[in-house]
Coordinates of C-alpha atoms and ligand atoms in Angstrom, one line a residue:
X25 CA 18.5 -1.0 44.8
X26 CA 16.2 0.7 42.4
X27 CA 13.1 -1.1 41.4
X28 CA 12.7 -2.5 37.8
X29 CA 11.0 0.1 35.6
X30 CA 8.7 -0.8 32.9
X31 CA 7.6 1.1 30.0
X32 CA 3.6 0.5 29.7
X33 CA 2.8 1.5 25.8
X34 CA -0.9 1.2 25.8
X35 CA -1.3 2.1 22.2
X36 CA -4.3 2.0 20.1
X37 CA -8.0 -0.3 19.6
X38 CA -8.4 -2.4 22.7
X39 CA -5.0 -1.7 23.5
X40 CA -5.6 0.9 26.2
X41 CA -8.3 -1.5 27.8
X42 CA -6.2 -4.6 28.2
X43 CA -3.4 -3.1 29.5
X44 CA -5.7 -1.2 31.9
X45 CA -6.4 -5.0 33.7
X46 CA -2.3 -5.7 33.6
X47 CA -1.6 -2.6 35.6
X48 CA -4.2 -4.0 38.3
X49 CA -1.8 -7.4 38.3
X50 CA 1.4 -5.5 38.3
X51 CA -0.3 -3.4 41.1
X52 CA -1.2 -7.0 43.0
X53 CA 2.5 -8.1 42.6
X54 CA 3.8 -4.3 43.8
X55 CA 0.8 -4.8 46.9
X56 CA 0.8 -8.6 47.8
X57 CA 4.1 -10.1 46.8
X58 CA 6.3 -7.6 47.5
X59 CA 7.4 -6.9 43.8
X60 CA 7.4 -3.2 43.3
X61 CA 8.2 -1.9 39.7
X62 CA 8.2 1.9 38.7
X63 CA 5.6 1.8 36.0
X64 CA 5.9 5.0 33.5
X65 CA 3.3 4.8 30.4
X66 CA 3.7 6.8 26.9
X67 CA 2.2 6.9 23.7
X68 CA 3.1 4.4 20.4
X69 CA 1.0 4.2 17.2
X70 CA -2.0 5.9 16.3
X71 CA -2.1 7.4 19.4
X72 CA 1.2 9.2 19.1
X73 CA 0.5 10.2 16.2
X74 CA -2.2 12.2 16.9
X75 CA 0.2 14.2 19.8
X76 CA 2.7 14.4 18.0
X77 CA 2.6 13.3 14.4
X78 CA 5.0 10.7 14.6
X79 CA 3.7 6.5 15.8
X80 CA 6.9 7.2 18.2
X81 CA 8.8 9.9 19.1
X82 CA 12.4 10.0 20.1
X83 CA 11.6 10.7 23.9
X84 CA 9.5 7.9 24.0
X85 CA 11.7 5.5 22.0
X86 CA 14.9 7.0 24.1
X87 CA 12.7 5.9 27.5
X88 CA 12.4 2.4 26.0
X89 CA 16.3 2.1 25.5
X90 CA 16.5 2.6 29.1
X91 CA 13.9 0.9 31.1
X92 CA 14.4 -2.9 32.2
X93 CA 11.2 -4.2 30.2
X94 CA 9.1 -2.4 27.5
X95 CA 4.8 -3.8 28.0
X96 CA 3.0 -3.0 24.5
X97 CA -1.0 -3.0 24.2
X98 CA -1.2 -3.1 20.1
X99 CA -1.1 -0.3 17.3
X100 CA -2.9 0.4 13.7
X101 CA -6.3 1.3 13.4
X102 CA -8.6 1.9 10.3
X103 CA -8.4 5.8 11.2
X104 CA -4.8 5.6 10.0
X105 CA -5.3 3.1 6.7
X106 CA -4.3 6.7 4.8
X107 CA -1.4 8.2 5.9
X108 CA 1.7 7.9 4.5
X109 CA 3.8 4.6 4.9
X110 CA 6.4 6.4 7.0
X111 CA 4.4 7.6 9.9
X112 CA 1.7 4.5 10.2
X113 CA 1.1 3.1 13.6
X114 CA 3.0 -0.1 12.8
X115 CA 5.9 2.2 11.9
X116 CA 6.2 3.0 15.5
X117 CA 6.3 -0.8 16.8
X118 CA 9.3 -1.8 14.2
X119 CA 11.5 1.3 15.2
X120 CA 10.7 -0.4 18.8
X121 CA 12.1 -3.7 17.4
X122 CA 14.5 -2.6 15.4
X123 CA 16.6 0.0 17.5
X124 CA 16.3 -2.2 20.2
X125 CA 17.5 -4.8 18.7
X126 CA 15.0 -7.5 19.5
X127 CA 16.2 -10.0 17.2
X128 CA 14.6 -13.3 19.0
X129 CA 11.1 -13.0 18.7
X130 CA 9.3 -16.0 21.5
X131 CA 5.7 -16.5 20.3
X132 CA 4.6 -19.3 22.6
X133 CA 1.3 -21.1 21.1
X134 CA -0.2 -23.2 23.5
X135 CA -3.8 -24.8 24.0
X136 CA -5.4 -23.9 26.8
X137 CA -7.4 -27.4 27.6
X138 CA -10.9 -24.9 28.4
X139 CA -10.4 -23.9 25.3
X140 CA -9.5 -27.1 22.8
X141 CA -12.8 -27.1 21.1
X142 CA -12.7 -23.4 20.0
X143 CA -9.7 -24.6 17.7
X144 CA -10.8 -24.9 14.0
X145 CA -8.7 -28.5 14.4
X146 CA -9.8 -31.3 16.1
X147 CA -9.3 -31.4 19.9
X148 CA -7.3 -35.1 19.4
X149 CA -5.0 -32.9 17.0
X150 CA -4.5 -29.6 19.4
X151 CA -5.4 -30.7 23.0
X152 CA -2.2 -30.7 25.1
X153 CA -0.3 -28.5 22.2
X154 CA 2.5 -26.2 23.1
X155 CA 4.8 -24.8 20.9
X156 CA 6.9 -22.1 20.5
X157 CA 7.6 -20.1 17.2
X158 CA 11.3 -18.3 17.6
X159 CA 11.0 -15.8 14.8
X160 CA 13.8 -13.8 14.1
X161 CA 12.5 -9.7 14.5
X162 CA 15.3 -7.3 13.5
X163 CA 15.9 -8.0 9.8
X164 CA 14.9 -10.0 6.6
X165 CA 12.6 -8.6 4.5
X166 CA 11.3 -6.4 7.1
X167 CA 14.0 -4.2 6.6
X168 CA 16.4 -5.2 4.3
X169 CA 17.7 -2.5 1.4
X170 CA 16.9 -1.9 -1.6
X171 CA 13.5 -0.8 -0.8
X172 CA 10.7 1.0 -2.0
X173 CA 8.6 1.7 -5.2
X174 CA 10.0 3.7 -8.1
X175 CA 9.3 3.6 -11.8
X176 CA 10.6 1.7 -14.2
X177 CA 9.4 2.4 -18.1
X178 CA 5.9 3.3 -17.7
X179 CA 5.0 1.0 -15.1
X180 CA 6.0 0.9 -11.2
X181 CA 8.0 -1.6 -9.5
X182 CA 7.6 -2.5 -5.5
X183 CA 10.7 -4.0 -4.3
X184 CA 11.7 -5.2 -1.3
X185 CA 14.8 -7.3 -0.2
X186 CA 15.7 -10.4 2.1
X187 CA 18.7 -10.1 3.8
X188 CA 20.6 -12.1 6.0
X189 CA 24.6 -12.2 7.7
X190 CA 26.0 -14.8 9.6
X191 CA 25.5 -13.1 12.7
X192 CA 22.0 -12.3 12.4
X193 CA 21.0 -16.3 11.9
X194 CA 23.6 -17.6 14.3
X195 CA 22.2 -15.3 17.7
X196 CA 18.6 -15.9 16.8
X197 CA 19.2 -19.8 16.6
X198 CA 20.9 -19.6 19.6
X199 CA 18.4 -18.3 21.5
X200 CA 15.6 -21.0 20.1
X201 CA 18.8 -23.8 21.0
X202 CA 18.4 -22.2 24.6
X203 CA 15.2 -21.9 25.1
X204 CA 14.5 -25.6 23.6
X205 CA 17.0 -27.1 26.3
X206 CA 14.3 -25.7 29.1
X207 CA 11.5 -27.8 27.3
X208 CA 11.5 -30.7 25.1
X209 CA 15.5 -30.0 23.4
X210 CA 14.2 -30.3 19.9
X211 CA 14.2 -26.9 17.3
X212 CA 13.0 -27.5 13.6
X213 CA 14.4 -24.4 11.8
X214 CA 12.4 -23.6 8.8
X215 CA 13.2 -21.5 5.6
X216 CA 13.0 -22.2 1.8
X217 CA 16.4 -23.3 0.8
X218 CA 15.3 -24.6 -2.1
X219 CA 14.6 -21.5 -3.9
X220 CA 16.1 -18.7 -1.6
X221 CA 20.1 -18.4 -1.2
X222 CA 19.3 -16.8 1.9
X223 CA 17.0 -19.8 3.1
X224 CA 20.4 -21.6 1.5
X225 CA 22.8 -19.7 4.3
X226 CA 20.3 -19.9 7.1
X227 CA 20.0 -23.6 7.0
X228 CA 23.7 -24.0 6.8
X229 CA 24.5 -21.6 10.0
X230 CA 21.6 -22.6 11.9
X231 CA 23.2 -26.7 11.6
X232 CA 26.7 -25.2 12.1
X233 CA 25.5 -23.6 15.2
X234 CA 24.2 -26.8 16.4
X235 CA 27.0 -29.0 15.7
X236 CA 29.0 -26.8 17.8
X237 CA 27.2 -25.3 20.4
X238 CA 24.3 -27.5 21.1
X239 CA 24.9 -31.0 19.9
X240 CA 22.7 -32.5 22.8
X241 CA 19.5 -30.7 20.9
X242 CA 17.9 -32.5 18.4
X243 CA 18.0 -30.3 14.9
X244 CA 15.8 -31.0 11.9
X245 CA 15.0 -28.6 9.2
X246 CA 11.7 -28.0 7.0
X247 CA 10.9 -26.1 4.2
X248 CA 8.7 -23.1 5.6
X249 CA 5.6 -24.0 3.3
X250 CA 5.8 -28.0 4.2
X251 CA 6.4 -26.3 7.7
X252 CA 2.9 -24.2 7.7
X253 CA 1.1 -27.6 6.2
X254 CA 2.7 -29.8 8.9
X255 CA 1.7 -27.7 11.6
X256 CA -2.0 -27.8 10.4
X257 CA -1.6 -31.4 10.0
X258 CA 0.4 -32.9 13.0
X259 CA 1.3 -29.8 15.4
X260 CA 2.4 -31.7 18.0
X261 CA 5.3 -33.0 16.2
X262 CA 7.1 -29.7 17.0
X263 CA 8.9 -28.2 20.3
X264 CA 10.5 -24.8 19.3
X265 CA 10.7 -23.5 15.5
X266 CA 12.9 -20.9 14.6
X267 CA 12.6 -18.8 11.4
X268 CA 13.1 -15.6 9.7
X269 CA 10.7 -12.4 10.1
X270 CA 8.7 -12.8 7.3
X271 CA 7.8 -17.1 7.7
X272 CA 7.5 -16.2 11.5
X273 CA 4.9 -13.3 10.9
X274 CA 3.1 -16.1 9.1
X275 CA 3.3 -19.0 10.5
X276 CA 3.0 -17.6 14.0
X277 CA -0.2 -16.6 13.2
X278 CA -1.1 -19.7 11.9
X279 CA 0.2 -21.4 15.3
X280 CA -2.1 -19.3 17.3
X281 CA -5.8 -19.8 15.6
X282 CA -4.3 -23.4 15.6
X283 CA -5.0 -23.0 19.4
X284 CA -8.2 -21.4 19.2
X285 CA -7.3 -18.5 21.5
X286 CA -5.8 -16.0 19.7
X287 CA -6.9 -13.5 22.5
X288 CA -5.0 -15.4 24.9
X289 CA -1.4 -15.7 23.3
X290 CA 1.4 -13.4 24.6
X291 CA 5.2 -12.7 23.1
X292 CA 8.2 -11.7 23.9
X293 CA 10.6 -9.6 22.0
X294 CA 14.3 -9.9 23.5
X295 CA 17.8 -8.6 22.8
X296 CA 21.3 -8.6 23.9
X297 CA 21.9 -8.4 28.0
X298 CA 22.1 -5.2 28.9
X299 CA 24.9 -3.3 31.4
X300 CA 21.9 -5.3 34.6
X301 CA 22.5 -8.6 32.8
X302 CA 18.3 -8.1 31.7
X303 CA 18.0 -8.6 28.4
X304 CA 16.7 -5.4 25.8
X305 CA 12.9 -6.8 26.1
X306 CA 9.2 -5.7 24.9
X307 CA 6.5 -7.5 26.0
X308 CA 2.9 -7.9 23.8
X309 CA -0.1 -9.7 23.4
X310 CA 0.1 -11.8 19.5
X311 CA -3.3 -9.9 18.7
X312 CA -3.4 -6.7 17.4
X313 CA -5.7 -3.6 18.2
X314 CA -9.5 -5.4 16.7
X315 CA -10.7 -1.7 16.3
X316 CA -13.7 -3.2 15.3
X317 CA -14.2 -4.0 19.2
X318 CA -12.4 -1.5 20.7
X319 CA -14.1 0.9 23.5
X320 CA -16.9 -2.3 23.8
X321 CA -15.5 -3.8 27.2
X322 CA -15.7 -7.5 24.8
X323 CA -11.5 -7.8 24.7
X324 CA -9.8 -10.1 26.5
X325 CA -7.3 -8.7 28.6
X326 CA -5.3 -12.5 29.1
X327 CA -3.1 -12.4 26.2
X328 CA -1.8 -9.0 27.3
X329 CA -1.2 -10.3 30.9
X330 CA 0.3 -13.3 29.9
X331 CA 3.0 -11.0 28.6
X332 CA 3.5 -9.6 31.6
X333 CA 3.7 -13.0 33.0
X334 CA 6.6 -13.6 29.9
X335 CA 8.4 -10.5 31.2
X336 CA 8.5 -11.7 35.1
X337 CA 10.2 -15.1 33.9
X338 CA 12.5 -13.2 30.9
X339 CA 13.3 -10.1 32.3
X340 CA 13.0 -10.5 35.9
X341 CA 14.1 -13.9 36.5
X342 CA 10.7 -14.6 38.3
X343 CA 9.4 -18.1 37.1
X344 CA 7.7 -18.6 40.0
X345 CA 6.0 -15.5 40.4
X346 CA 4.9 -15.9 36.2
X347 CA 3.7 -19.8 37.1
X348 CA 1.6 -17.9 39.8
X349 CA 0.0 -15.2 37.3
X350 CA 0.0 -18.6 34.6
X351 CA -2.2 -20.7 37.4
X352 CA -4.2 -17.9 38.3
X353 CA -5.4 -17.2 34.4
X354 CA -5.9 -21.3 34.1
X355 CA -8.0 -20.9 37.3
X356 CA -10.8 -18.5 36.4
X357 CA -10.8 -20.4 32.7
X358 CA -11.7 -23.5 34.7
X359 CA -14.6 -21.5 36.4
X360 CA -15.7 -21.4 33.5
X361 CA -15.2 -17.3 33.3
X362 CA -14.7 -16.6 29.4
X363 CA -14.3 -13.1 27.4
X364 CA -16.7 -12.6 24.0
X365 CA -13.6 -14.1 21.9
X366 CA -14.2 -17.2 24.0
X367 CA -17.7 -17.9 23.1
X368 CA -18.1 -20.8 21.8
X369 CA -21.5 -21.6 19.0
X370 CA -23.8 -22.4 21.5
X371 CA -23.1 -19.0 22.9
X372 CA -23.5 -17.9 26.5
X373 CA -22.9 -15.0 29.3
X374 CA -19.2 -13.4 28.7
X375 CA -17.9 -11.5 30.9
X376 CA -16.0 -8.0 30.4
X377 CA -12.7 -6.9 29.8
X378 CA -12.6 -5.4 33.5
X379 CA -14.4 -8.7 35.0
X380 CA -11.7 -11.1 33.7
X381 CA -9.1 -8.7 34.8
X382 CA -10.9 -8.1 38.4
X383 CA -11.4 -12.4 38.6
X384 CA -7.7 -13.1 37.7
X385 CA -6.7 -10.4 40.5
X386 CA -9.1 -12.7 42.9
X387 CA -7.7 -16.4 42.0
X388 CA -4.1 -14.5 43.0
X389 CA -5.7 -13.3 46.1
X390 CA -6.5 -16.9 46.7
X391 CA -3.3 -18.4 45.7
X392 CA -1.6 -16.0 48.1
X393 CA -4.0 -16.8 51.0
Ligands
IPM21 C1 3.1 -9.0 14.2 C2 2.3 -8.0 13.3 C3 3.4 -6.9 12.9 C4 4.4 -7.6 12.0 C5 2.8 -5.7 12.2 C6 1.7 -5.0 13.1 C7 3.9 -4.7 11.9 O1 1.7 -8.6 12.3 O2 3.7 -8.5 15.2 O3 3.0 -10.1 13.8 O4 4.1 -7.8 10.8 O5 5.4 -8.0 12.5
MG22 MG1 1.8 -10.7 12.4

């Protein structure tokens, strides 16, 4: 059989670096464990736009339709703050998303316990936390129609619309119903059903789901604002949260400074199965491209490979091989081994991009021994 082929998407800002130190932990799996993968890497973003005037062509974005797993560094860029809306970096990772049809978006936030005084939170509140945000990836406001900005009178008008079918809610809160089965079997699904019909609909599919499909999994629903206060206030309480594009963008981001590791947070992006039974999947770190520290050897490459590590239990049915890759990036925290991002007030020695990636190779080697 052929081996599993990944799309590498390196992209733009620190992008290029982190994914440098992945490729040497896909290269340890291909060496040491037997797991070979045929690794083909192309341009997304800022970086395809400057070959070829588009953030991603249709050769690249046809390559993505066909390998089993797509591995994305980050795009955008202050270089690119003045082009046109249609050709932006970011354009490039939502025609990803949307033509793939990753509509369950898994955006795990978990506090490493190294780490649980970097959190702006207490460490009583976030030691021990792990959560994860379901945010739905393939429609809402994101893309919903009518769109744009045109004038009305003598003044201009920006509109953009929320949008939701059946369908759409019901597949999305199915997959945070199956994913919350493999952990603690409790979903909160947030929205604003009392001001948005669609928030209306969503709650009312996402309990219909529920009652007959997953009964055993205990359902409660939040408003999306008492949502983003209750996770600063008690984040423990939750398991898996699903919500729509837009809450999920935000409150996802919330969930990870809540951890204090923002460089360290990985996500996955997943679709239907496809013809292999693997699901349509792309694979990134939660941070974006931090152009300000790009090309500085300061990023942390353990957010990116912890999406790898997200793609070997998703895609490749592989939990072991991603607890290995899991243990070995908890190992070299408990050395004591930290990036810049990780520095705490009192300061210290970090260690580069290429170090962390070199020391995480070395706890495998020693797992593997
Ligand atoms: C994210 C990012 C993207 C989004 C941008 C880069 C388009 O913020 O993945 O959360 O808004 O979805
Ligand atoms: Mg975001």
């Amino acid at each position: 059989m052929a081996n599993p082929s990944l799309l590498i998407l390196p992209g733009d800002g620190i992008g290029p670096e982190v994914m440098a130190e992945v490729r040497k932990i896909i290269d340890w799996f291909g060496n040491r464990r037997g797991l070979a993968f045929d690794v083909s890497e192309d341009l997304v973003g800022g970086a395809a736009y400057d070959a070829h005037g588009t953030p991603l062509s249709d050769a690249t974005m046809a390559r993505a339709q066909e390998v089993d797993a797509v591995l994305l560094g980050a795009v955008g860029g202050p270089k690119y703050d003045s082009l046109d809306f249609s050709v932006k970096p970011e354009r490039g990772l939502l025609r990803l998303r949307k033509e793939m049809d990753l509509y369950a978006n898994l955006r795990p936030a978990q506090c490493f316990d190294a780490l649980a005084d970097f959190s702006s939170l207490k460490r009583e509140v976030v030691a021990g936390l792990d959560i994860m945000i379901v945010r739905e990836l393939t429609s809402g406001i994101y893309f919903g129609e009518p769109r744009g900005i045109h004038t009305e009178g003598n003044e201009r008008v920006g509109i953009n619309t929320q949008r939701y079918t059946e369908s759409e809610i019901a597949r999305v809160a199915r997959s945070a119903f199956e994913l919350a089965r493999k952990r603690s079997n409790k979903v909160c699904s947030m929205e604003k059903a009392n001001v948005m019909e669609s928030g209306i609909l969503w709650r009312e599919v996402v309990q219909e789901v529920h009652d007959r499909e997953y009964p055993d999994v205990e359902l409660s629903h939040m408003y999306a604002d008492a949502g983003a206060m209750q996770l600063t206030r008690w984040p423990r309480q939750f398991d898996v949260i699903v919500t729509d594009n837009l809450f999920g963008d935000l409150l996802s981001d919330l969930a990870a400074m809540l951890t204090g590791s923002l460089g360290m947070l990985p996500s996955a992006s997943l679709g239907a199965p496809m013809a292999n039974g693997r699901p349509k999947a792309l694979y990134e770190p939660v941070h974006g491209s931090a152009p300000d520290i790009a090309g500085k050897a300061l990023a942390n490459p353990i957010a990116c490979i912890l999406s790898f590590a997200m793609a070997l239990r998703y895609s490749f049915d592989l939990g072991d091989e991603a607890d290995r890759l899991e243990a070995a990036v908890q190992t070299v925290l408990a050395q004591g081994l930290r990036t810049a991002d990780l520095m705490g007030p009192e300061g210290g020695s970090p260690v580069s991009t290429t170090a962390m990636g070199d020391a995480i190779v070395a706890a495998l080697d020693a797992s593997a021994a």
